[in-house]
XYZ file of C-alpha atoms in Angstrom:
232
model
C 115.588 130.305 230.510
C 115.021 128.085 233.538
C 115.625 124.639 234.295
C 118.156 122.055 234.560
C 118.992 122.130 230.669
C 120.121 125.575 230.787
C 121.842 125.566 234.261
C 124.285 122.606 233.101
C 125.284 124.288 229.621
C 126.259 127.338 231.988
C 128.030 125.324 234.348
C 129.820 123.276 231.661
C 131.031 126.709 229.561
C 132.969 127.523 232.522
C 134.930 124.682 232.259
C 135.827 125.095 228.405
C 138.776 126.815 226.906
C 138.641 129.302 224.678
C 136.902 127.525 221.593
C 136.421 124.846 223.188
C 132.608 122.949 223.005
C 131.917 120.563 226.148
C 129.226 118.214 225.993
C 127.482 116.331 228.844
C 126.674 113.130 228.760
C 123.337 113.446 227.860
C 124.350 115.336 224.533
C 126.437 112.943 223.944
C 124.032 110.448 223.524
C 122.313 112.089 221.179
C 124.772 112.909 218.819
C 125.955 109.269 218.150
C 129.357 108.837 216.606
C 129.275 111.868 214.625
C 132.048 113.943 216.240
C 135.465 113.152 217.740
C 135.002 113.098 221.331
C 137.518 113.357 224.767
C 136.385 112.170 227.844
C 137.097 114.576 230.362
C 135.796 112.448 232.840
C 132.891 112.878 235.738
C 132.881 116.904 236.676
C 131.698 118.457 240.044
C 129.837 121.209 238.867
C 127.862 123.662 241.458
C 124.373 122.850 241.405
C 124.236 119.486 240.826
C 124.660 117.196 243.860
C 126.080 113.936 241.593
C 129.116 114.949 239.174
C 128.183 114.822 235.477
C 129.669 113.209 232.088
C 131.757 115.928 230.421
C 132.793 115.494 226.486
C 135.639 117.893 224.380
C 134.257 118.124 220.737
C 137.428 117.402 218.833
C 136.493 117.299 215.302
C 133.671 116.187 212.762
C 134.030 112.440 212.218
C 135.122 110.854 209.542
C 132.010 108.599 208.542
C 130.674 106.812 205.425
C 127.010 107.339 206.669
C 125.650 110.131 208.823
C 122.655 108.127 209.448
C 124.756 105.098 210.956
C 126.914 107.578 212.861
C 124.222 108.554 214.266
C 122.361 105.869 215.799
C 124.535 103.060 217.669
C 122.368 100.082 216.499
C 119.505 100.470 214.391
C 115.910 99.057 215.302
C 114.281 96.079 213.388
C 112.916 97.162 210.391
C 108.672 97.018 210.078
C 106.269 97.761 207.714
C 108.551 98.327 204.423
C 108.816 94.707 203.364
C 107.457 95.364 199.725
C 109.945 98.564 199.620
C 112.966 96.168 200.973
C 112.063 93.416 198.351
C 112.224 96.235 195.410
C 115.463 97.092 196.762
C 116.968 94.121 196.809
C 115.344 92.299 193.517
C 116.978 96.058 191.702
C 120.475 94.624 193.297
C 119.931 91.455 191.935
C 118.941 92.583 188.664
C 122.466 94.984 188.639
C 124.949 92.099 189.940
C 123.409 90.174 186.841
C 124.561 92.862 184.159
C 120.937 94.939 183.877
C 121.863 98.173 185.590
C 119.994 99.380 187.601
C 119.159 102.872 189.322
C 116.585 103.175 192.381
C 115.328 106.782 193.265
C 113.757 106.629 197.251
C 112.085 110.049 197.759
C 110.107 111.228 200.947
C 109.469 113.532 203.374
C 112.651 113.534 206.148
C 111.697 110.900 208.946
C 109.866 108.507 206.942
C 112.554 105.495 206.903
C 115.134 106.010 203.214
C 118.304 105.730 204.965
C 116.976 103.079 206.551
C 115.528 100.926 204.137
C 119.398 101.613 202.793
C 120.372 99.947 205.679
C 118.354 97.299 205.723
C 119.813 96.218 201.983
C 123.424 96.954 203.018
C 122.281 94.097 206.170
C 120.900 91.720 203.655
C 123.583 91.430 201.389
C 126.495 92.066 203.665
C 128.095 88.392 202.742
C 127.273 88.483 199.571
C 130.952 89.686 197.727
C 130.457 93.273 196.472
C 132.055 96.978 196.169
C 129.777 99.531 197.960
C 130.723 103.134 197.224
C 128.923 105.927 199.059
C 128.210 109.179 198.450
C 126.912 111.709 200.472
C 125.757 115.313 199.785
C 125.912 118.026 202.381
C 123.883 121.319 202.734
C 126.968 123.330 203.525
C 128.633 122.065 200.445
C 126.601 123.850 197.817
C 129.074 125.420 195.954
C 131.145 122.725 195.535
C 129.236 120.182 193.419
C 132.304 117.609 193.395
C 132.325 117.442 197.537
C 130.900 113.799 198.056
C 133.927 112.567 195.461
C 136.406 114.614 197.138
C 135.268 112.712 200.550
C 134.898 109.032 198.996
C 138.227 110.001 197.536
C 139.722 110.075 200.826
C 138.385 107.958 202.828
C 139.402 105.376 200.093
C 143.043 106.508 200.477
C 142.615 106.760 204.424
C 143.477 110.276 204.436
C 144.066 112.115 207.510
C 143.594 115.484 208.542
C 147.293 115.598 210.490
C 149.126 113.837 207.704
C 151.778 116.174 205.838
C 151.675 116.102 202.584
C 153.955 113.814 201.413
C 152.168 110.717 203.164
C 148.675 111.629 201.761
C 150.262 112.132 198.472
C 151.647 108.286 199.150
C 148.190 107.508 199.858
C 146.730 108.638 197.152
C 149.007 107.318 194.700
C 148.550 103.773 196.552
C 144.703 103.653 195.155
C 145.507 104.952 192.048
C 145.910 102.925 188.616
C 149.800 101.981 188.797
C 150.272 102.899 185.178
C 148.771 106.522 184.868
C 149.958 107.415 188.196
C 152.345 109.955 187.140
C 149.280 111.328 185.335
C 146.694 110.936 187.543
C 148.137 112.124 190.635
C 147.992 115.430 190.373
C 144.616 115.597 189.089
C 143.690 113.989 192.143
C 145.771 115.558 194.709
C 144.364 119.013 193.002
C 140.949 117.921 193.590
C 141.768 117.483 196.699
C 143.568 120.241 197.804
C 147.213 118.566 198.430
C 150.065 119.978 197.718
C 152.581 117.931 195.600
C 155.415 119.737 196.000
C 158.347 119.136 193.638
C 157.017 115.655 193.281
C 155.370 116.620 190.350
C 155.449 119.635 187.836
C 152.801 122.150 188.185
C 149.605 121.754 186.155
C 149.663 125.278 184.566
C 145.808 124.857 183.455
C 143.058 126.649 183.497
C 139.672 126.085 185.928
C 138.196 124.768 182.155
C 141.266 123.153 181.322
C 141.801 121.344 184.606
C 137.899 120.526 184.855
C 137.573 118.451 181.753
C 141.067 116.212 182.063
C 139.331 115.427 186.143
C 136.141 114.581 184.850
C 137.245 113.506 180.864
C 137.310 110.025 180.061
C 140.754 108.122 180.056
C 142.769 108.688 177.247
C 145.657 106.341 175.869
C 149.167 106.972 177.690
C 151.059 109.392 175.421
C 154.779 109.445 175.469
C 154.631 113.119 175.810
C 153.524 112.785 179.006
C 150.694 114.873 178.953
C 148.145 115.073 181.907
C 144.886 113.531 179.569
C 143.515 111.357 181.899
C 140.439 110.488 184.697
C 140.450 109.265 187.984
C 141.405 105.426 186.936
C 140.668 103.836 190.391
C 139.652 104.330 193.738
């Protein structure tokens, strides 16, 4: 390979650490707000008579929309007015007690996320819930991954946090009266450790599958863990 492209990546993996991905400027452009970022500042590098932008990748963002994270602004919309209109008459029809599902399905590149966007625009001061859910190709074998994420991004879970404070946050977006119940459901599904804050659920994968994803039953004063996911 020849060219600038290819002489900058070179120059730039000399500056990493071990592990370590460094993205110029240019890159960094392109890849929107999806990953944690550190400025390293302008670097000299040989070959190149003005120093370039130089970026640490830090981690995968934490973002409700891929799409948004993307793109920093989006364009105006064109040519989907009767597709926007559908959308948002289907809203309309849902906030007035007919539910209400809406399947958009296309080749990649032809607009869906964005027409998306365009509703979320349109109604943003309107007073509403929006809960998102996102699939991921490297997620296949996990077919609960988009609640496990909406799950903690509603309790602002963070990576670094021990696990006493996300179990805190967790139990902070949780129904106050099946708490005790609920909790370690929740924290199960998503992989926190409770400690001695709660007794071991000594279930099964079936077991502990249909009390997660079972509808709520009444409080029992055994104490028993028969309950969903009350609130988020």
């Amino acid at each position: 390979m020849v060219g600038e492209t290819p002489n900058l990546a070179a120059r730039l993996q000399a500056l990493a650490e071990p592990g370590q991905i460094i993205l110029a400027g240019a890159t960094r452009r392109l890849i929107g707000d999806l990953f944690r970022l550190r400025d390293l500042g302008r670097q000299t590098v040989k070959g190149f008579t003005e120093p370039v932008e130089a970026f640490a990748v830090e981690d995968v963002a934490v973002t409700e929309s891929r799409f948004e994270a993307a793109r920093r602004g989006i364009t105006e919309l064109v040519g989907r007015v009767p597709e926007s209109a559908i959308l948002r008459d289907r809203l309309y029809q849902a906030w007035a007690g007919a539910g209400q599902i809406v399947l958009l399905s296309g080749e990649a590149g032809i607009g869906k996320s964005r027409l998306g966007a365009q509703l979320a625009v349109e109604v943003a001061n309107e007073p509403h819930t929006r809960l998102r859910y996102q699939c991921s190709p490297y997620h296949r074998d996990s077919v609960l991954h988009p609640f496990v994420v909406q799950l903690g991004r509603a309790a602002h879970l963070a990576a670094e946090d021990p696990a006493e404070t996300q179990l805190d946050k967790l139990e902070a977006i949780l129904a106050p009266a099946r708490v005790a119940e609920t909790a370690p459901l929740v924290a199960s599904l998503l992989s926190i450790p409770t400690g001695e804050r709660y007794p071991p659920l000594t279930l099964s994968a079936a077991q502990l599958r249909r009390l997660t994803l079972g509808p709520a039953r009444p409080a029992r004063s055994t104490g028993a863990a028969e309950a969903r996911i009350d609130a988020v």
